[in-house]
Structures are given as C-alpha cells and as structure tokens.
mmCIF file of C-alpha atoms in Angstrom:
data_model
loop_
_atom_site.group_PDB
_atom_site.id
_atom_site.type_symbol
_atom_site.label_atom_id
_atom_site.label_comp_id
_atom_site.label_asym_id
_atom_site.label_seq_id
_atom_site.Cartn_x
_atom_site.Cartn_y
_atom_site.Cartn_z
ATOM 1 C CA MET C 66 112.764 75.394 126.373
ATOM 2 C CA ASP C 67 113.397 72.717 123.967
ATOM 3 C CA GLU C 68 117.157 73.190 122.430
ATOM 4 C CA GLN C 69 116.724 70.612 119.932
ATOM 5 C CA PRO C 70 114.446 71.846 116.944
ATOM 6 C CA ARG C 71 112.161 69.307 115.149
ATOM 7 C CA VAL C 72 111.120 69.493 111.446
ATOM 8 C CA SER C 73 109.240 67.640 109.235
ATOM 9 C CA GLN C 74 108.829 67.448 105.430
ATOM 10 C CA ILE C 75 106.062 69.558 103.831
ATOM 11 C CA LEU C 76 103.607 67.543 102.034
ATOM 12 C CA PRO C 77 102.847 69.173 98.772
ATOM 13 C CA LEU C 78 99.375 67.498 98.584
ATOM 14 C CA ALA C 79 98.484 68.895 101.985
ATOM 15 C CA LEU C 80 98.667 72.428 100.449
ATOM 16 C CA PRO C 81 95.803 74.485 98.511
ATOM 17 C CA ARG C 82 96.681 74.287 94.969
ATOM 18 C CA GLY C 83 99.084 76.903 93.411
ATOM 19 C CA GLU C 84 100.435 77.857 96.975
ATOM 20 C CA ASP C 85 103.841 77.495 97.968
ATOM 21 C CA LYS C 86 105.519 77.879 101.550
ATOM 22 C CA LEU C 87 108.481 80.263 101.506
ATOM 23 C CA CYS C 88 111.824 80.053 103.670
ATOM 24 C CA GLU C 89 111.489 82.082 106.808
ATOM 25 C CA LEU C 90 115.178 83.318 106.124
ATOM 26 C CA CYS C 91 115.773 83.870 102.478
ATOM 27 C CA GLN C 92 112.178 83.766 100.976
ATOM 28 C CA GLU C 93 112.890 81.001 98.545
ATOM 29 C CA ARG C 94 110.654 77.952 98.189
ATOM 30 C CA ALA C 95 110.478 76.089 101.443
ATOM 31 C CA HIS C 96 110.659 72.104 101.794
ATOM 32 C CA LEU C 97 110.579 71.914 105.665
ATOM 33 C CA GLN C 98 108.222 73.031 108.088
ATOM 34 C CA CYS C 99 108.804 73.540 112.044
ATOM 35 C CA ASP C 100 106.910 70.795 113.984
ATOM 36 C CA LYS C 101 106.210 72.931 117.116
ATOM 37 C CA CYS C 102 104.526 75.766 115.377
ATOM 38 C CA ARG C 103 103.642 74.143 112.212
ATOM 39 C CA PHE C 104 103.262 77.659 110.743
ATOM 40 C CA THR C 105 106.923 78.353 109.963
ATOM 41 C CA PHE C 106 108.951 76.843 106.802
ATOM 42 C CA TYR C 107 112.289 76.765 105.524
ATOM 43 C CA CYS C 108 114.498 75.836 102.437
ATOM 44 C CA ASN C 109 116.810 73.434 104.261
ATOM 45 C CA ALA C 110 117.781 72.484 107.741
ATOM 46 C CA GLU C 111 120.779 74.771 107.812
ATOM 47 C CA HIS C 112 118.384 77.803 107.702
ATOM 48 C CA GLN C 113 115.804 76.183 110.074
ATOM 49 C CA GLN C 114 118.433 75.805 112.514
ATOM 50 C CA ALA C 115 119.910 79.389 112.084
ATOM 51 C CA ASP C 116 116.388 80.738 112.465
ATOM 52 C CA TRP C 117 115.926 78.409 115.891
ATOM 53 C CA MET C 118 119.218 79.798 117.298
ATOM 54 C CA GLY C 119 118.345 83.293 116.298
ATOM 55 C CA ILE C 120 114.859 83.847 117.500
ATOM 56 C CA HIS C 121 112.474 81.005 116.625
ATOM 57 C CA GLN C 122 112.706 79.263 119.721
ATOM 58 C CA ARG C 123 111.734 82.335 121.454
ATOM 59 C CA ILE C 124 108.629 82.888 119.493
ATOM 60 C CA CYS C 125 107.776 79.778 118.096
ATOM 61 C CA GLN C 126 104.435 79.424 120.011
ATOM 62 C CA LEU C 127 103.754 83.249 119.945
ATOM 63 C CA LEU C 128 103.389 82.972 116.025
ATOM 64 C CA VAL C 129 100.664 80.391 116.116
ATOM 65 C CA PRO C 130 97.633 82.666 116.935
ATOM 66 C CA ILE C 131 99.146 85.089 114.239
ATOM 67 C CA ARG C 132 99.519 82.498 111.556
ATOM 68 C CA ASN C 133 96.768 80.546 112.186
ATOM 69 C CA PRO C 134 93.696 82.986 111.353
ATOM 70 C CA THR C 135 90.483 82.307 113.061
ATOM 71 C CA ILE C 136 86.999 83.612 112.499
ATOM 72 C CA PHE C 137 87.441 85.744 115.708
ATOM 73 C CA SER C 138 90.935 87.017 114.214
ATOM 74 C CA LEU C 139 89.048 88.129 111.182
ATOM 75 C CA GLN C 140 86.800 90.300 113.126
ATOM 76 C CA ARG C 141 87.571 93.803 114.134
ATOM 77 C CA ALA C 142 88.336 93.244 117.841
ATOM 78 C CA GLY C 143 90.236 90.057 116.616
ATOM 79 C CA GLN C 144 92.519 92.548 114.279
ATOM 80 C CA ILE C 145 93.212 94.749 117.069
ATOM 81 C CA GLU C 146 94.322 91.733 119.419
ATOM 82 C CA THR C 147 96.477 90.481 116.684
ATOM 83 C CA GLN C 148 98.187 94.065 116.043
ATOM 84 C CA LEU C 149 98.928 93.784 119.719
ATOM 85 C CA LYS C 150 100.656 90.619 119.709
ATOM 86 C CA LYS C 151 102.564 91.454 116.601
ATOM 87 C CA ALA C 152 103.726 94.528 118.424
ATOM 88 C CA GLU C 153 104.788 92.460 121.325
ATOM 89 C CA LEU C 154 106.633 90.313 118.839
ATOM 90 C CA ILE C 155 108.441 93.025 117.404
ATOM 91 C CA GLU C 156 109.817 94.222 120.728
ATOM 92 C CA ILE C 157 110.776 90.692 121.709
ATOM 93 C CA CYS C 158 112.770 90.478 118.312
ATOM 94 C CA ARG C 159 114.356 93.890 118.771
ATOM 95 C CA LEU C 160 115.628 92.999 122.212
ATOM 96 C CA VAL C 161 116.973 89.672 121.294
ATOM 97 C CA ALA C 162 118.968 91.160 118.264
ATOM 98 C CA ARG C 163 120.349 94.055 120.341
ATOM 99 C CA ARG C 164 121.523 91.636 122.894
ATOM 100 C CA LYS C 165 122.956 89.094 120.509
ATOM 101 C CA LEU C 166 124.693 92.417 118.732
ATOM 102 C CA SER C 167 126.009 93.364 122.126
ATOM 103 C CA GLU C 168 127.708 89.656 122.533
ATOM 104 C CA ARG C 169 129.094 90.268 118.805
ATOM 105 C CA LYS C 170 126.576 87.381 117.540
ATOM 106 C CA HIS C 171 126.251 89.035 114.227
ATOM 107 C CA GLN C 172 124.964 85.841 112.593
ATOM 108 C CA GLU C 173 122.655 84.891 115.385
ATOM 109 C CA ALA C 174 121.180 88.560 115.430
ATOM 110 C CA VAL C 175 120.217 88.475 111.788
ATOM 111 C CA PRO C 176 116.933 86.537 112.011
ATOM 112 C CA ALA C 177 115.671 88.570 114.905
ATOM 113 C CA ALA C 178 116.568 91.827 113.165
ATOM 114 C CA GLN C 179 114.934 90.520 109.860
ATOM 115 C CA PHE C 180 111.674 89.377 111.565
ATOM 116 C CA CYS C 181 111.760 92.481 113.337
ATOM 117 C CA LEU C 182 111.773 94.469 110.090
ATOM 118 C CA ARG C 183 109.382 92.309 108.405
ATOM 119 C CA CYS C 184 106.818 92.388 111.007
ATOM 120 C CA SER C 185 107.163 95.953 111.545
ATOM 121 C CA ILE C 186 106.306 96.585 107.825
ATOM 122 C CA ASP C 187 103.193 94.506 108.366
ATOM 123 C CA VAL C 188 102.164 96.730 111.216
ATOM 124 C CA LEU C 189 103.319 99.913 110.278
ATOM 125 C CA GLY C 190 103.309 99.862 106.544
ATOM 126 C CA PRO C 191 106.261 100.328 104.227
ATOM 127 C CA SER C 192 106.496 103.864 103.857
ATOM 128 C CA THR C 193 106.811 105.245 107.306
ATOM 129 C CA VAL C 194 110.007 106.685 108.962
ATOM 130 C CA GLN C 195 109.028 104.211 112.070
ATOM 131 C CA LEU C 196 110.856 101.616 110.233
ATOM 132 C CA VAL C 197 114.308 103.167 110.318
ATOM 133 C CA PRO C 198 115.175 101.561 113.400
ATOM 134 C CA SER C 199 114.476 98.320 112.145
ATOM 135 C CA HIS C 200 116.341 98.807 108.972
ATOM 136 C CA LEU C 201 119.274 99.889 111.164
ATOM 137 C CA LEU C 202 119.322 97.138 113.409
ATOM 138 C CA LEU C 203 119.438 94.543 110.287
ATOM 139 C CA ALA C 204 122.004 96.717 108.651
ATOM 140 C CA GLU C 205 124.249 96.287 111.686
ATOM 141 C CA ALA C 206 123.983 92.708 111.906
ATOM 142 C CA ASN C 207 124.902 92.346 108.305
ATOM 143 C CA MET C 208 127.741 94.870 108.779
ATOM 144 C CA GLY C 209 129.307 92.415 111.159
ATOM 145 C CA LEU C 210 129.213 89.740 108.922
ATOM 146 C CA GLY C 211 130.661 91.842 106.044
ATOM 147 C CA ASN C 212 127.643 91.882 103.682
ATOM 148 C CA LEU C 213 128.164 95.433 102.462
ATOM 149 C CA SER C 214 125.905 95.062 99.739
ATOM 150 C CA LEU C 215 122.849 94.297 101.828
ATOM 151 C CA VAL C 216 123.634 96.892 104.242
ATOM 152 C CA ALA C 217 123.801 99.526 101.553
ATOM 153 C CA GLU C 218 120.611 98.567 100.484
ATOM 154 C CA LEU C 219 119.046 98.723 103.959
ATOM 155 C CA LEU C 220 120.850 101.789 104.690
ATOM 156 C CA SER C 221 119.639 103.405 101.446
ATOM 157 C CA GLN C 222 115.889 102.611 102.225
ATOM 158 C CA ALA C 223 116.242 104.082 105.771
ATOM 159 C CA GLU C 224 117.800 107.385 104.269
ATOM 160 C CA TRP C 225 114.867 107.678 101.675
ATOM 161 C CA LEU C 226 112.243 107.060 104.623
ATOM 162 C CA VAL C 227 114.227 109.939 106.405
ATOM 163 C CA LEU C 228 114.553 112.218 103.394
ATOM 164 C CA LYS C 229 110.815 112.021 103.003
ATOM 165 C CA SER C 230 109.840 112.880 106.457
ATOM 166 C CA PRO C 231 111.700 116.109 107.031
ATOM 167 C CA ASP C 232 110.080 116.147 110.687
ATOM 168 C CA CYS C 233 111.847 112.870 111.576
ATOM 169 C CA GLY C 234 113.576 113.274 114.921
ATOM 170 C CA HIS C 235 117.152 113.926 115.761
ATOM 171 C CA ALA C 236 117.796 110.357 117.683
ATOM 172 C CA VAL C 237 116.919 108.703 114.448
ATOM 173 C CA ARG C 238 118.882 110.962 111.972
ATOM 174 C CA GLN C 239 121.821 110.405 114.393
ATOM 175 C CA GLN C 240 121.894 106.611 114.335
ATOM 176 C CA LEU C 241 121.283 106.604 110.441
ATOM 177 C CA HIS C 242 124.163 109.049 110.235
ATOM 178 C CA ARG C 243 126.407 106.996 112.486
ATOM 179 C CA SER C 244 125.672 103.662 110.342
ATOM 180 C CA LEU C 245 126.348 105.474 107.022
ATOM 181 C CA GLY C 246 129.553 106.428 108.548
ATOM 182 C CA HIS C 247 130.572 102.849 109.058
ATOM 183 C CA LEU C 248 129.607 101.864 105.913
ATOM 184 C CA HIS C 249 131.437 104.315 104.160
ATOM 185 C CA THR C 250 134.514 103.721 106.088
ATOM 186 C CA ALA C 251 133.891 99.816 105.125
ATOM 187 C CA THR C 252 133.864 100.603 101.584
ATOM 188 C CA GLY C 253 136.723 102.969 101.658
ATOM 189 C CA ASP C 254 134.775 106.345 100.693
ATOM 190 C CA LEU C 255 136.421 108.256 103.620
ATOM 191 C CA GLN C 256 135.157 111.600 102.718
ATOM 192 C CA ALA C 257 131.402 110.340 103.124
ATOM 193 C CA ALA C 258 132.315 108.629 106.221
ATOM 194 C CA LEU C 259 133.649 111.698 107.487
ATOM 195 C CA LEU C 260 130.595 113.833 106.701
ATOM 196 C CA ASN C 261 128.436 111.161 108.505
ATOM 197 C CA PHE C 262 130.249 110.853 111.622
ATOM 198 C CA ALA C 263 130.593 114.869 111.557
ATOM 199 C CA ASN C 264 126.503 114.751 111.322
ATOM 200 C CA ASP C 265 126.663 112.291 114.282
ATOM 201 C CA VAL C 266 129.072 114.637 116.361
ATOM 202 C CA ALA C 267 126.478 117.324 115.513
ATOM 203 C CA HIS C 268 123.787 115.609 117.004
ATOM 204 C CA ILE C 269 125.632 114.533 120.404
ATOM 205 C CA TRP C 270 126.683 118.086 120.841
ATOM 206 C CA HIS C 271 123.048 119.642 120.283
ATOM 207 C CA ARG C 272 122.146 117.081 122.985
ATOM 208 C CA HIS C 273 124.857 118.396 125.400
ATOM 209 C CA LEU C 274 124.648 121.896 124.792
ATOM 210 C CA SER C 275 120.772 121.846 125.280
ATOM 211 C CA LYS C 276 121.662 120.216 128.854
ATOM 212 C CA LEU C 277 123.817 123.102 129.586
ATOM 213 C CA LEU C 278 121.555 125.601 128.410
ATOM 214 C CA LYS C 279 118.510 124.168 130.642
ATOM 215 C CA SER C 280 121.297 124.123 133.548
ATOM 216 C CA HIS C 281 122.200 127.554 132.972
ATOM 217 C CA ILE C 282 118.680 128.747 133.091
ATOM 218 C CA GLN C 283 117.984 126.959 136.212
ATOM 219 C CA SER C 284 120.821 128.670 137.833
ATOM 220 C CA VAL C 285 119.645 131.983 136.962
ATOM 221 C CA GLN C 286 116.122 131.140 138.489
ATOM 222 C CA ASN C 287 117.661 129.326 141.577
ATOM 223 C CA PRO C 288 121.500 130.474 142.164
ATOM 224 C CA ASP C 289 121.386 127.758 144.927
ATOM 225 C CA VAL C 290 121.151 125.049 142.271
ATOM 226 C CA MET C 291 124.308 123.428 141.079
ATOM 227 C CA SER C 292 124.757 124.062 137.230
ATOM 228 C CA GLU C 293 126.515 122.026 134.779
ATOM 229 C CA PRO C 294 130.380 122.950 134.654
ATOM 230 C CA SER C 295 131.275 125.297 131.539
ATOM 231 C CA TYR C 296 134.161 124.673 129.280
ATOM 232 C CA ASP C 297 137.426 126.430 129.528
ATOM 233 C CA GLN C 298 137.997 129.061 126.846
ATOM 234 C CA GLY C 299 140.245 126.834 124.789
ATOM 235 C CA ARG C 300 137.570 124.119 124.686
ATOM 236 C CA GLN C 301 135.012 126.551 123.794
ATOM 237 C CA ALA C 302 137.216 127.650 120.882
ATOM 238 C CA GLU C 303 137.517 124.260 119.707
ATOM 239 C CA VAL C 304 134.108 123.205 119.946
ATOM 240 C CA ASP C 305 133.038 126.674 117.884
ATOM 241 C CA GLU C 306 135.768 126.072 115.202
ATOM 242 C CA MET C 307 134.609 122.382 114.692
ATOM 243 C CA LEU C 308 130.891 123.565 114.453
ATOM 244 C CA ARG C 309 131.446 126.760 112.249
ATOM 245 C CA THR C 310 133.412 124.506 109.763
ATOM 246 C CA MET C 311 130.500 121.992 109.818
ATOM 247 C CA LEU C 312 127.938 125.005 109.083
ATOM 248 C CA GLU C 313 129.809 126.329 106.254
ATOM 249 C CA PHE C 314 130.093 122.725 104.724
ATOM 250 C CA GLU C 315 126.279 122.419 105.058
ATOM 251 C CA GLN C 316 125.596 125.954 103.706
ATOM 252 C CA ASP C 317 127.666 125.112 100.893
ATOM 253 C CA ASP C 318 126.639 121.562 100.322
ATOM 254 C CA THR C 319 124.376 121.108 96.943
ATOM 255 C CA ARG C 320 122.282 119.048 98.955
ATOM 256 C CA LYS C 321 121.617 121.972 101.214
ATOM 257 C CA ASP C 322 120.018 120.015 103.984
ATOM 258 C CA PRO C 323 117.927 122.510 106.196
ATOM 259 C CA ALA C 324 117.577 120.182 108.935
ATOM 260 C CA GLN C 325 121.249 119.771 109.540
ATOM 261 C CA VAL C 326 121.684 123.690 109.005
ATOM 262 C CA ALA C 327 119.054 124.190 111.584
ATOM 263 C CA LEU C 328 120.737 121.549 114.374
ATOM 264 C CA VAL C 329 124.541 122.883 113.635
ATOM 265 C CA ALA C 330 123.461 126.826 113.784
ATOM 266 C CA HIS C 331 121.376 126.184 116.861
ATOM 267 C CA CYS C 332 124.382 124.330 118.653
ATOM 268 C CA LEU C 333 126.320 127.718 117.751
ATOM 269 C CA ALA C 334 123.682 129.914 118.897
ATOM 270 C CA MET C 335 123.469 127.963 122.134
ATOM 271 C CA LEU C 336 127.149 128.003 122.743
ATOM 272 C CA TRP C 337 127.575 131.679 122.222
ATOM 273 C CA PHE C 338 124.627 132.307 124.563
ATOM 274 C CA LEU C 339 126.520 130.314 127.267
ATOM 275 C CA LYS C 340 129.769 132.176 126.579
ATOM 276 C CA GLY C 341 127.802 135.671 127.103
ATOM 277 C CA ASP C 342 127.995 136.715 123.456
ATOM 278 C CA ASN C 343 124.183 137.791 122.733
ATOM 279 C CA LEU C 344 124.965 139.360 119.213
ATOM 280 C CA LYS C 345 126.502 135.909 117.930
ATOM 281 C CA ALA C 346 123.787 133.936 119.659
ATOM 282 C CA LEU C 347 121.207 135.799 117.846
ATOM 283 C CA GLY C 348 123.085 135.863 114.480
ATOM 284 C CA PHE C 349 123.212 131.933 114.666
ATOM 285 C CA GLY C 350 120.037 131.532 115.970
ATOM 286 C CA SER C 351 118.486 133.629 113.223
ATOM 287 C CA VAL C 352 120.402 131.485 110.686
ATOM 288 C CA ALA C 353 118.751 128.212 112.775
ATOM 289 C CA LEU C 354 115.507 129.599 112.583
ATOM 290 C CA GLN C 355 115.219 130.417 108.807
ATOM 291 C CA ALA C 356 116.483 126.784 108.148
ATOM 292 C CA SER C 357 113.922 125.206 110.727
ATOM 293 C CA GLN C 358 111.022 127.342 109.158
ATOM 294 C CA LEU C 359 112.073 125.447 105.716
ATOM 295 C CA ILE C 360 110.581 122.291 107.195
ATOM 296 C CA PRO C 361 106.845 122.020 108.203
ATOM 297 C CA ASN C 362 106.362 121.173 111.982
ATOM 298 C CA HIS C 363 110.300 121.026 112.529
ATOM 299 C CA ASP C 364 110.804 119.895 115.993
ATOM 300 C CA LEU C 365 113.628 122.524 116.600
ATOM 301 C CA THR C 366 111.606 125.732 115.835
ATOM 302 C CA GLU C 367 110.021 126.152 118.900
ATOM 303 C CA ALA C 368 113.188 125.442 120.877
ATOM 304 C CA VAL C 369 115.212 128.100 118.379
ATOM 305 C CA GLN C 370 112.513 130.824 118.859
ATOM 306 C CA GLY C 371 112.428 130.401 122.864
ATOM 307 C CA LEU C 372 116.284 130.878 122.728
ATOM 308 C CA LEU C 373 116.039 134.039 120.226
ATOM 309 C CA GLN C 374 113.498 135.296 122.623
ATOM 310 C CA LEU C 375 115.316 134.979 125.526
ATOM 311 C CA VAL C 376 118.294 136.623 124.065
ATOM 312 C CA GLN C 377 116.464 139.519 122.773
ATOM 313 C CA SER C 378 114.760 139.978 126.405
ATOM 314 C CA LEU C 379 118.199 140.108 128.168
ATOM 315 C CA GLN C 380 119.258 142.841 125.636
ATOM 316 C CA THR C 381 116.218 144.756 126.297
ATOM 317 C CA GLU C 382 116.158 147.004 129.908
ATOM 318 C CA PRO C 383 112.443 147.993 130.132
ATOM 319 C CA HIS C 384 111.970 151.418 131.828
ATOM 320 C CA PRO C 385 109.855 151.612 135.009
ATOM 321 C CA GLY C 386 106.229 151.833 133.857
ATOM 322 C CA SER C 387 106.892 151.275 130.396
ATOM 323 C CA GLY C 388 104.699 148.055 130.205
ATOM 324 C CA LEU C 389 107.188 145.953 128.342
ATOM 325 C CA SER C 390 106.210 142.564 129.571
ATOM 326 C CA ALA C 391 105.859 140.805 126.273
ATOM 327 C CA GLN C 392 109.188 139.057 126.485
ATOM 328 C CA PRO C 393 109.461 135.640 128.010
ATOM 329 C CA SER C 394 110.729 134.770 131.328
ATOM 330 C CA PRO C 395 113.358 132.354 131.747
ATOM 331 C CA GLU C 396 110.834 130.094 133.376
ATOM 332 C CA ASP C 397 108.786 130.158 130.081
ATOM 333 C CA VAL C 398 111.795 129.274 127.984
ATOM 334 C CA LEU C 399 112.890 126.549 130.519
ATOM 335 C CA ARG C 400 109.280 125.198 130.249
ATOM 336 C CA ASP C 401 110.057 125.182 126.226
ATOM 337 C CA GLN C 402 113.267 123.247 126.796
ATOM 338 C CA ASP C 403 111.294 120.381 128.776
ATOM 339 C CA SER C 404 108.825 120.081 126.064
ATOM 340 C CA PRO C 405 109.294 116.939 123.709
ATOM 341 C CA SER C 406 109.899 119.242 120.720
ATOM 342 C CA PHE C 407 112.942 120.110 122.331
ATOM 343 C CA GLN C 408 114.419 117.003 122.617
ATOM 344 C CA PRO C 409 117.422 116.117 119.966
#
C-alpha cells in the first residue's frame, strides 16, 4: 500500500457551476483532491494527511464505485450493491477506529470513526438507534483528545436516539452510560458521573445474575452439571444493598426511567431467588414487570414473567390428581432465558 499520499489542486473550472467540494474531515470548502481515487477532497494538506493516516489509505479505492455513480448504480440492483459496499466500509472503519483506540492513537481514530458515523447515517437514516454505537465511537476518540464540547454534543445525540427508542437493547444503554460517566467525570459533574457509572454497573450485574440463574436452573434439571459458584452471605448482602439503593434512586428520580427501574428490580428478583427467598423475589419481580410493561415490546418483560412463573410454581404444591399443570417447568423457563429477548 502506498504510504505517500498524492494530492492535486481542484480546478474550479472543471466543476459544475455552483458546486463546491467539501473537506472530508471538516466539511469546509475544499481546495485539494486525492489523486488516487479523485473523489475525496480536503481544505488543506494537513487534513489530507490526517485522513490518509487515519483511514483513507485503507478505503481509498473502495470509495470509487460509491462516489462515482454510473447508470447501473442508479438502477435497483445497483442501489442494493452500493448499500452492501457502504455496509462493508462501515465495518472496516469501525474495526480500524477500534484498533487505533486500543493503541491510544486517538487522533488517528477520529477520521475512521467520523467516516463510520457519516456512512451509517447515509445507510440507516439520521434518526435510528442503530447509529448510537457510531456516535459513541467518535465520542471516545474525541474524549481522548480533550474535545469535551464535541463529546457532549455526540453523547447528547446518542442519548436522544436511545430515549426515543425505549426498546433499545441493554448493551447499547450500558455503553452510553459508561461514556456519559467519563464525560461528566472530565467536566467535574461527579454526581451525574456517579449516576451513569451506577447504571453501567447495573447492566453488568444483570448480565452476571442472568448467567447465574441459567446455571441454577440447569443444575436443578441435571444435578451432575457443575453450576456457577454462589456468593457468600457477606457478598450477597453487599450486592443487595447496592442494588436497593439504585432502585430507590431510580424510583425517586424525577426522570423515572422505567427501563432502568425494570433492570435493577429484575436484578434484585434474581438475586433473592438465588438466595432462596421466593417472597422477596416475587416482590421485586412484580416491580420489574410493572416497569417493563410501561414500555411496548420491552425485551425484559418475557424474562421477568418467566422468573415470576417459576417462583410461583415452586410455591405451589399441586395435589395428586388436581390437574394443576399450568405452571411452567424449569425447562420452559430455561428456554426463555436462552431467547434473544433475555440477553442484556
């Protein structure tokens, strides 16, 4: 791969009247163009060099069929092919940006993350929650450079997309809370940072308790299966106190985020079920169910209902011949845990 980028001056007379080319990095009026693909433009040599080192040397020739429309590309089959090529570019840019961030090369990560977001908007539209990971990627790159105002703008856009998509998955919410926590720490708003880091912790515990619950049900089905080790009483009390504090805060918060209430209450329900206290598991499970049902198609509703049904079935001792067979078996609940909706 050529490590020495080549550029040339844009000839204004060669452009259609009234058309200005914009810089790939800053979107200001461009004066230079890449001599290799001839479809990427820059305001100055510094931005051209930054883009080349960041991502352009990796995708230069891949841009040509996308930025040079043909008769075929305007047809239905051509449009589908173009969208597939854009999806490939998005994934390449995401991987490059992530690798550079892992190497702490924040400056070089910016062009890749920026192109990833811009191309994602082009493919997915400007108002879909699927854009949030790209916003967070670009925010992380700029956080490393200390561009806090831009980070705040990117995270605000990501938060708006999540808020308007209440059925957004737990993994995306967790990433957003972690990023907001880092931003508020950097700006000195420690209370907001603590809240967001606590939400991040809640997602981590939910994933872990879900794993413990699944292992517990498997061990009930098959005693020979090794189950996940449980916590000692001191550790359980510590987790219980932390989650209760978080639940009280979420219930008192003027924002009253039902998704977060459902998440924390479900954690407590699983914790108390694993500790053998079915009454408390039912209590917290009911809180989780009520909160999750405030959100259409919430991905926790089915998992919470499965846990409540399991607890109720353990409290009911059917008499012989009574015909009480409506309660789900542990196998049914385990099948629910394996469904995509159960994944945090």
